[in-house]
mmCIF file of C-alpha atoms in Angstrom:
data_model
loop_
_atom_site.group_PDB
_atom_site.id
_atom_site.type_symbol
_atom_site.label_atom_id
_atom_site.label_comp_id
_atom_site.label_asym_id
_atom_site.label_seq_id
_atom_site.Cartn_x
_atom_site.Cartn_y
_atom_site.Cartn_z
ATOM 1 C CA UNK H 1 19.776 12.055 -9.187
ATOM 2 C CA UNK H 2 20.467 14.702 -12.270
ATOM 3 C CA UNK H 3 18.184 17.166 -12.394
ATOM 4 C CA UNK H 4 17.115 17.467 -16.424
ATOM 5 C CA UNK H 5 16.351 20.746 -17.891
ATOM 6 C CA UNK H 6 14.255 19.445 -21.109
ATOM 7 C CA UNK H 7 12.606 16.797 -22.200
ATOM 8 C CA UNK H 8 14.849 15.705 -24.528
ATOM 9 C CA UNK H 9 17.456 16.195 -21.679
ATOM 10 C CA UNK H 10 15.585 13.555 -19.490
ATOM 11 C CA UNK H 11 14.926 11.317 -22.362
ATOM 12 C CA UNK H 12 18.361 10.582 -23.375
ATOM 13 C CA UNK H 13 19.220 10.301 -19.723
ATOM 14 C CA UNK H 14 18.131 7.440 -19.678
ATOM 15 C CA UNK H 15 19.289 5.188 -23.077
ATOM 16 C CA UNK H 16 17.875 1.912 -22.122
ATOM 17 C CA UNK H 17 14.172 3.451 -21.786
ATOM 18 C CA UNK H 18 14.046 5.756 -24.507
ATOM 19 C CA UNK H 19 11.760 3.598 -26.296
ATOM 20 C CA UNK H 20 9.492 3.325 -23.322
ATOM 21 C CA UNK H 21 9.959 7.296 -22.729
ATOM 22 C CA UNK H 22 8.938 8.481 -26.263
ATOM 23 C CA UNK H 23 6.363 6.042 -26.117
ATOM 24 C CA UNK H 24 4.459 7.609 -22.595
ATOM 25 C CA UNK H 25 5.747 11.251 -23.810
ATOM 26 C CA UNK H 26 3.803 11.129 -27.034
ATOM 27 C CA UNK H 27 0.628 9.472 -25.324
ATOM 28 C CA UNK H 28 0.888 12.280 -23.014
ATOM 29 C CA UNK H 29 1.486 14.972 -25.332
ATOM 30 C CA UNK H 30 -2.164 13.789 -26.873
ATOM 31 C CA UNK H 31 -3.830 15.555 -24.292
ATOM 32 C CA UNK H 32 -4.359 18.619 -25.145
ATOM 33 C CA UNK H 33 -5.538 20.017 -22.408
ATOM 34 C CA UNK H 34 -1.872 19.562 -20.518
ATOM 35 C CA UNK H 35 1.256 21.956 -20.334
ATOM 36 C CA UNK H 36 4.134 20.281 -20.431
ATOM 37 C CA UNK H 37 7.080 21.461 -17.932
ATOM 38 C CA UNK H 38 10.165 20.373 -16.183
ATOM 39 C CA UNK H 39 9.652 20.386 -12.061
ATOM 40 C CA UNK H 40 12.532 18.218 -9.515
ATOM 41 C CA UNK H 41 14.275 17.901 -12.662
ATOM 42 C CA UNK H 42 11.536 15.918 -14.218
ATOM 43 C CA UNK H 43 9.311 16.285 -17.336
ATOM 44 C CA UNK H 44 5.881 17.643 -15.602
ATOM 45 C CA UNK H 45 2.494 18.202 -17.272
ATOM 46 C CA UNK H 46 0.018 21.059 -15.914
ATOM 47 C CA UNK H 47 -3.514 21.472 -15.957
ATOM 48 C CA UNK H 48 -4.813 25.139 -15.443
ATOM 49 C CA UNK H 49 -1.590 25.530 -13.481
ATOM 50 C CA UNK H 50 -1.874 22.371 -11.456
ATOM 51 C CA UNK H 51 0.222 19.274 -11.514
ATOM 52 C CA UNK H 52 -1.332 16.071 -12.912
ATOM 53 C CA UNK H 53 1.259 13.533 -14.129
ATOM 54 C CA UNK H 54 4.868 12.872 -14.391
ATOM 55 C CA UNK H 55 7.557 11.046 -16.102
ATOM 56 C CA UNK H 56 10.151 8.934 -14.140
ATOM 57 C CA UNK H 57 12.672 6.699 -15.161
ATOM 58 C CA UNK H 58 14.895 4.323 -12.797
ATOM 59 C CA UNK H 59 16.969 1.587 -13.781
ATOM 60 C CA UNK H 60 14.350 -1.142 -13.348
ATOM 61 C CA UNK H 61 11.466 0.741 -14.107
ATOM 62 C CA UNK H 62 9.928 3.599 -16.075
ATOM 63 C CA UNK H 63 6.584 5.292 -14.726
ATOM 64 C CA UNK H 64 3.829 7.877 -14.706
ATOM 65 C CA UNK H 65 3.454 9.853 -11.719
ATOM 66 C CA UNK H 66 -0.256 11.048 -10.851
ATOM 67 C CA UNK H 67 -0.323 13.996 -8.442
ATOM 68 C CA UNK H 68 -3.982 13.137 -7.524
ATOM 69 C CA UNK H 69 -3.611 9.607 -8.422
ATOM 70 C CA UNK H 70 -6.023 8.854 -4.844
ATOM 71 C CA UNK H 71 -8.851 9.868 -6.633
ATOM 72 C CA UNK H 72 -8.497 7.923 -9.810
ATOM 73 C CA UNK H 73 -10.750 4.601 -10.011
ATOM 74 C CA UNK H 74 -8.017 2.498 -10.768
ATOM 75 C CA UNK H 75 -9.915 -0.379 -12.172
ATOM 76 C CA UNK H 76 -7.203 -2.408 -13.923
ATOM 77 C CA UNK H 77 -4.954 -1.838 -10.496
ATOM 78 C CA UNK H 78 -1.976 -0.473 -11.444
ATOM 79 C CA UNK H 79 -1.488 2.567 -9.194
ATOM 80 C CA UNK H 80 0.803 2.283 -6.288
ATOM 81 C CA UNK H 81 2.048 4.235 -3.573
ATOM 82 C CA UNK H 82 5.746 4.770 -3.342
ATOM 83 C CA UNK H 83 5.829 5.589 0.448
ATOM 84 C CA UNK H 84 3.337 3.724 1.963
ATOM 85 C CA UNK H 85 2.063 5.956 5.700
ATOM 86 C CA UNK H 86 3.611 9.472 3.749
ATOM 87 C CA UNK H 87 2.611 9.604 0.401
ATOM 88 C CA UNK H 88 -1.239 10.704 0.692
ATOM 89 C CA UNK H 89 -2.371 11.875 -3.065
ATOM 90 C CA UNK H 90 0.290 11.010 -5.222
ATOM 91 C CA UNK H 91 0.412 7.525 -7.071
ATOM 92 C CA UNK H 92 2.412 5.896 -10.021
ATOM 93 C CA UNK H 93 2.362 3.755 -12.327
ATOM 94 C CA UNK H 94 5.757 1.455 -12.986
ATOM 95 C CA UNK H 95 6.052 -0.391 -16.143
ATOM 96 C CA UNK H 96 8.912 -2.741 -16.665
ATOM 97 C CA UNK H 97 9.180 -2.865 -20.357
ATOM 98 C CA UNK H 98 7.600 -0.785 -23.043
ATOM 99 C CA UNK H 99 5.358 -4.070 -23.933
ATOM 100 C CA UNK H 100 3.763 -2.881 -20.834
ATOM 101 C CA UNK H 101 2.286 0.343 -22.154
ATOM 102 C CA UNK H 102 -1.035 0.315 -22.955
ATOM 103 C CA UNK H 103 -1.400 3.455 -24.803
ATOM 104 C CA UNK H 104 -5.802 3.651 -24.611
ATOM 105 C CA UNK H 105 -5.669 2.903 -21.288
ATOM 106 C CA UNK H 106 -2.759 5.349 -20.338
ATOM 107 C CA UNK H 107 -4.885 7.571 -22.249
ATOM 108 C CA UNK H 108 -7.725 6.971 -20.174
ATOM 109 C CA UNK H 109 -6.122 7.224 -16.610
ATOM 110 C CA UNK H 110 -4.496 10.791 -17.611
ATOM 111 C CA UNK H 111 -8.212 11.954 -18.782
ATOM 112 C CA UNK H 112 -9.632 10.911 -15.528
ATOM 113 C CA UNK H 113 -6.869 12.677 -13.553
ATOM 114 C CA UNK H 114 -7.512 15.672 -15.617
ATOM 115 C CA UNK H 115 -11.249 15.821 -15.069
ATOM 116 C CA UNK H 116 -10.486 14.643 -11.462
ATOM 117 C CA UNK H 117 -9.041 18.224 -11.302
ATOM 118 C CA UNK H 118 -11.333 20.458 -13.386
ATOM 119 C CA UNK H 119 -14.058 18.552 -10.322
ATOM 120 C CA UNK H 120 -11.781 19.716 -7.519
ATOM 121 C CA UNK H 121 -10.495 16.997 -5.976
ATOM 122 C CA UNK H 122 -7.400 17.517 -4.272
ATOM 123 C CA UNK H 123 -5.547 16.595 -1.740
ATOM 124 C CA UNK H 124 -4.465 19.590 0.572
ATOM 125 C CA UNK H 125 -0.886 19.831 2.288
ATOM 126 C CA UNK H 126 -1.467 19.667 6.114
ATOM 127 C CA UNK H 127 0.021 22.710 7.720
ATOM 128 C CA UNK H 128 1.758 22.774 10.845
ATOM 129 C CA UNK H 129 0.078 23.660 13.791
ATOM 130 C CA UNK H 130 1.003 27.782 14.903
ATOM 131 C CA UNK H 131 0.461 26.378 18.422
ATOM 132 C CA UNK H 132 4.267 26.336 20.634
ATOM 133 C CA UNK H 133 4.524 23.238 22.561
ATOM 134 C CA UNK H 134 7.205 23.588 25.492
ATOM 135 C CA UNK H 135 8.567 20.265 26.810
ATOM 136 C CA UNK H 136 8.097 19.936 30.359
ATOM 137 C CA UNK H 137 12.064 19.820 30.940
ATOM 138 C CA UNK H 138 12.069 23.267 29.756
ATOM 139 C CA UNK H 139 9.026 24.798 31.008
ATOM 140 C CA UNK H 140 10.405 23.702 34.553
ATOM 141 C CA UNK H 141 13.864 25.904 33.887
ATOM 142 C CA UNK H 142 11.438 28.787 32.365
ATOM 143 C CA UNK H 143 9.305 28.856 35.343
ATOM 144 C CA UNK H 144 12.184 28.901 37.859
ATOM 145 C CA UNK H 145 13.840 31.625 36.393
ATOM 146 C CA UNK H 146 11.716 34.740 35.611
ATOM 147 C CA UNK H 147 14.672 36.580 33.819
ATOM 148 C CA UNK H 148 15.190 33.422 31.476
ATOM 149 C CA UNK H 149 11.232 33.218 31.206
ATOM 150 C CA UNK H 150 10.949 36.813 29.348
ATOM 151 C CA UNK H 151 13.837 36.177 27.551
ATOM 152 C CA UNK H 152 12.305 32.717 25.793
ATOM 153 C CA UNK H 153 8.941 34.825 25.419
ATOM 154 C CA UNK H 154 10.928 37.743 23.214
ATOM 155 C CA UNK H 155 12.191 35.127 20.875
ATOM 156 C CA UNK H 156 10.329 34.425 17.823
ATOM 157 C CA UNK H 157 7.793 31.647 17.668
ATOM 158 C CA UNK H 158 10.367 30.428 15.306
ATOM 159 C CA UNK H 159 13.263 29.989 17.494
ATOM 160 C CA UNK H 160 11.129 29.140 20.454
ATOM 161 C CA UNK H 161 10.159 26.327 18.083
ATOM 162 C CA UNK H 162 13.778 25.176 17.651
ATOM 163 C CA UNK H 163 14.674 25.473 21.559
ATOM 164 C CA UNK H 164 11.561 23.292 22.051
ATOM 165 C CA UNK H 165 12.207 20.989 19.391
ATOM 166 C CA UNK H 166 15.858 20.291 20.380
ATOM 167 C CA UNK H 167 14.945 19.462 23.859
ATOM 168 C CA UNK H 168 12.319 17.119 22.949
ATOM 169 C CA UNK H 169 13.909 15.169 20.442
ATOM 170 C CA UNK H 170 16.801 14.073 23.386
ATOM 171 C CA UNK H 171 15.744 10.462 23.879
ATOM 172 C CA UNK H 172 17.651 10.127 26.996
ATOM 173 C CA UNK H 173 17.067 12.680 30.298
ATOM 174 C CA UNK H 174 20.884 13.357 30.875
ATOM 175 C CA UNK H 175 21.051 14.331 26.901
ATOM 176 C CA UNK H 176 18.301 16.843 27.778
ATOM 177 C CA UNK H 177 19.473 18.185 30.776
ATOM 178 C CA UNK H 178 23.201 18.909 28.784
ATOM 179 C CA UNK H 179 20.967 20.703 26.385
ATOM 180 C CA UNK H 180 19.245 23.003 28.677
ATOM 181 C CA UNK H 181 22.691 23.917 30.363
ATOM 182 C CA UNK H 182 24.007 25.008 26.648
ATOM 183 C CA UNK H 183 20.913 26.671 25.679
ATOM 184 C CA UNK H 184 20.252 28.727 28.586
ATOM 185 C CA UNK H 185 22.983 31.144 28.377
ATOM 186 C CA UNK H 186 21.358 31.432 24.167
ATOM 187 C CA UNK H 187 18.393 32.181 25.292
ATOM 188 C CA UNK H 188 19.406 35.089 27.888
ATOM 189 C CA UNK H 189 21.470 36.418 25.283
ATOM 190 C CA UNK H 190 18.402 36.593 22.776
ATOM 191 C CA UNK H 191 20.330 34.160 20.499
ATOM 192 C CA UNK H 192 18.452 31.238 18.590
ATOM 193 C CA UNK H 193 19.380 28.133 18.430
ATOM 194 C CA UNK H 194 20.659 27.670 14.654
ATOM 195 C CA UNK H 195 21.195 31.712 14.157
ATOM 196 C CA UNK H 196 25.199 30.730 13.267
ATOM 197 C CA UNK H 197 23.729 28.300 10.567
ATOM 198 C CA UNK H 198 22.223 31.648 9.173
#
């Protein structure tokens, strides 16, 4: 997907929505409150910093991205989420023709995401756990070999990560066991696993 640099840009991306475009730009632009911006190549408006809504266009559909949109009431169901099981704040809106576009209640759903966010609510990014956690395959090589051991336990939690991850994600037990006899020379040598990829 082209990544716009202005909103005009974006807008005449996309010539069979323009209508539709102008037409949710403008209702957004009545809120005062917001900053407009581009973000993902996208026009993007701000409150106090923080992302409310989008613009999107597709070539069925355009729509209105709410960062927050879990909180909002949603009384006249039109939210949706895109990624049902991974999106967990963000909802849109689609609308299929600019007939569609109700401007008052547009109005209304970007006001209630905006106090949504001067109350606080706000989904927060899960961050990984710090914890390392060393697939038996290769805890059983580790603990054999005590030279091998304090090699693995030099390493950054980084690239003890990667060694971990790469023997865990072999489905079968012969692909792991050809992984542990490449990696184990790596690991004595103090080498990560991706360090030629940087």
């Amino acid at each position: 997907m082209k990544k716009y640099t202005s909103v005009e840009d974006f807008i005449n991306g996309f010539p069979q929505w323009e209508t539709a475009l102008r037409k949710l730009h403008d209702i957004v632009l009545q809120q005062d409150e917001l900053e407009e911006t581009i973000k993902w190549g996208a026009p993007t408006y701000t409150f106090k910093g923080k992302n409310i809504v989008g613009l999107g266009a597709f070539k069925s559909y355009v729509g209105l991205w709410f960062f927050q949109g879990v909180f909002l009431k949603d009384a006249s169901q039109v939210l949706m989420n895109a990624q049902e099981g991974k999106t967990k704040a963000m909802r849109q809106w689609r609308f299929n023709s600019e007939e569609d576009i109700v401007p008052d209640l547009v109005s209304n759903y970007i006001q209630e995401a905006i106090q949504n966010q001067r109350d606080g609510k706000e989904v927060k990014p899960v961050r990984k756990s710090k914890t390392l956690e060393v697939p038996k395959e290769l805890q059983e090589v580790l603990t054999s070999n005590n030279d091998l051991e304090a090699a693995f336990s030099k390493l950054s939690l980084s690239k003890r990560r990667e060694y971990a991850e790469y023997i865990d994600t072999a489905k079968r037990e012969a692909t792991k066991q050809s992984r542990l006899a490449k990696i184990i020379p790596m690991i004595l040598e103090g080498a990560g696993l991706n360090d030629k990829y940087r």
